[in-house]
Amino acid sequence: MKSLVLTNQIRRASISIPSNIAEGAARNSTKEFIHFLYISLGSQQEIDTQLLIAKNLKYISEEKYAEIVLKIETVGKLLNGLIKYLKSK
């Protein structure tokens, strides 16, 4: 049952990332867009934490954890890069 709750939290946070990017892009200002990108970054960090918990509880293997963390870290780097770019404009 615990693993189902964690799975649902990871899914919700995963959906939140592109949803907040889309919502922010539709806003009227770069400042608002950046705000929503930070929310997406928060969801990315939430996933990172939830994956660590899943690994520590042995719901996922070390190998699968490492594989997924590389991907979610890439998402974080892309979000940070976009934030830096938009702030420099």
C-alpha positions as a Python dict, from the first residue, in 0.01 Angstrom:
ca = {
    (1, 'M'): (0, 0, 0),
    (2, 'K'): (285, 242, 84),
    (3, 'S'): (442, 185, -256),
    (4, 'L'): (112, 276, -426),
    (5, 'V'): (98, 608, -240),
    (6, 'L'): (458, 685, -336),
    (7, 'T'): (391, 585, -696),
    (8, 'N'): (93, 820, -711),
    (9, 'Q'): (297, 1106, -565),
    (10, 'I'): (571, 1053, -825),
    (11, 'R'): (313, 1045, -1105),
    (12, 'R'): (146, 1363, -980),
    (13, 'A'): (478, 1548, -956),
    (14, 'S'): (581, 1418, -1300),
    (15, 'I'): (263, 1555, -1455),
    (16, 'S'): (309, 1882, -1269),
    (17, 'I'): (640, 1964, -1442),
    (18, 'P'): (515, 2002, -1803),
    (19, 'S'): (179, 2136, -1684),
    (20, 'N'): (345, 2425, -1502),
    (21, 'I'): (575, 2493, -1795),
    (22, 'A'): (272, 2517, -2024),
    (23, 'E'): (78, 2734, -1782),
    (24, 'G'): (373, 2967, -1732),
    (25, 'A'): (435, 2997, -2106),
    (26, 'A'): (77, 3112, -2151),
    (27, 'R'): (115, 3396, -1900),
    (28, 'N'): (158, 3758, -1996),
    (29, 'S'): (509, 3815, -1871),
    (30, 'T'): (850, 3657, -1851),
    (31, 'K'): (845, 3710, -1474),
    (32, 'E'): (531, 3497, -1443),
    (33, 'F'): (678, 3231, -1673),
    (34, 'I'): (989, 3212, -1456),
    (35, 'H'): (768, 3173, -1148),
    (36, 'F'): (600, 2867, -1302),
    (37, 'L'): (938, 2728, -1406),
    (38, 'Y'): (1043, 2745, -1042),
    (39, 'I'): (728, 2553, -948),
    (40, 'S'): (828, 2291, -1208),
    (41, 'L'): (1175, 2281, -1056),
    (42, 'G'): (1016, 2218, -716),
    (43, 'S'): (825, 1923, -862),
    (44, 'Q'): (1150, 1792, -1010),
    (45, 'Q'): (1311, 1805, -667),
    (46, 'E'): (1006, 1638, -515),
    (47, 'I'): (1048, 1347, -759),
    (48, 'D'): (1417, 1326, -672),
    (49, 'T'): (1329, 1296, -303),
    (50, 'Q'): (1051, 1044, -363),
    (51, 'L'): (1284, 827, -570),
    (52, 'L'): (1538, 831, -289),
    (53, 'I'): (1268, 721, -46),
    (54, 'A'): (1160, 445, -286),
    (55, 'K'): (1520, 324, -312),
    (56, 'N'): (1572, 332, 65),
    (57, 'L'): (1252, 135, 116),
    (58, 'K'): (1377, -112, -148),
    (59, 'Y'): (1082, -47, -380),
    (60, 'I'): (1331, 8, -663),
    (61, 'S'): (1680, -125, -720),
    (62, 'E'): (1998, 82, -696),
    (63, 'E'): (2042, 45, -1073),
    (64, 'K'): (1689, 163, -1159),
    (65, 'Y'): (1724, 449, -910),
    (66, 'A'): (2050, 564, -1072),
    (67, 'E'): (1896, 540, -1419),
    (68, 'I'): (1590, 746, -1329),
    (69, 'V'): (1783, 1001, -1125),
    (70, 'L'): (2004, 1079, -1425),
    (71, 'K'): (1693, 1159, -1626),
    (72, 'I'): (1528, 1372, -1359),
    (73, 'E'): (1856, 1560, -1301),
    (74, 'T'): (1865, 1636, -1673),
    (75, 'V'): (1515, 1784, -1644),
    (76, 'G'): (1639, 2002, -1358),
    (77, 'K'): (1937, 2122, -1560),
    (78, 'L'): (1713, 2208, -1853),
    (79, 'L'): (1474, 2401, -1630),
    (80, 'N'): (1761, 2589, -1465),
    (81, 'G'): (1906, 2671, -1806),
    (82, 'L'): (1575, 2808, -1928),
    (83, 'I'): (1534, 3013, -1610),
    (84, 'K'): (1885, 3161, -1650),
    (85, 'Y'): (1819, 3239, -2015),
    (86, 'L'): (1490, 3413, -1942),
    (87, 'K'): (1643, 3612, -1657),
    (88, 'S'): (1918, 3737, -1886),
    (89, 'K'): (1676, 3877, -2146),
}
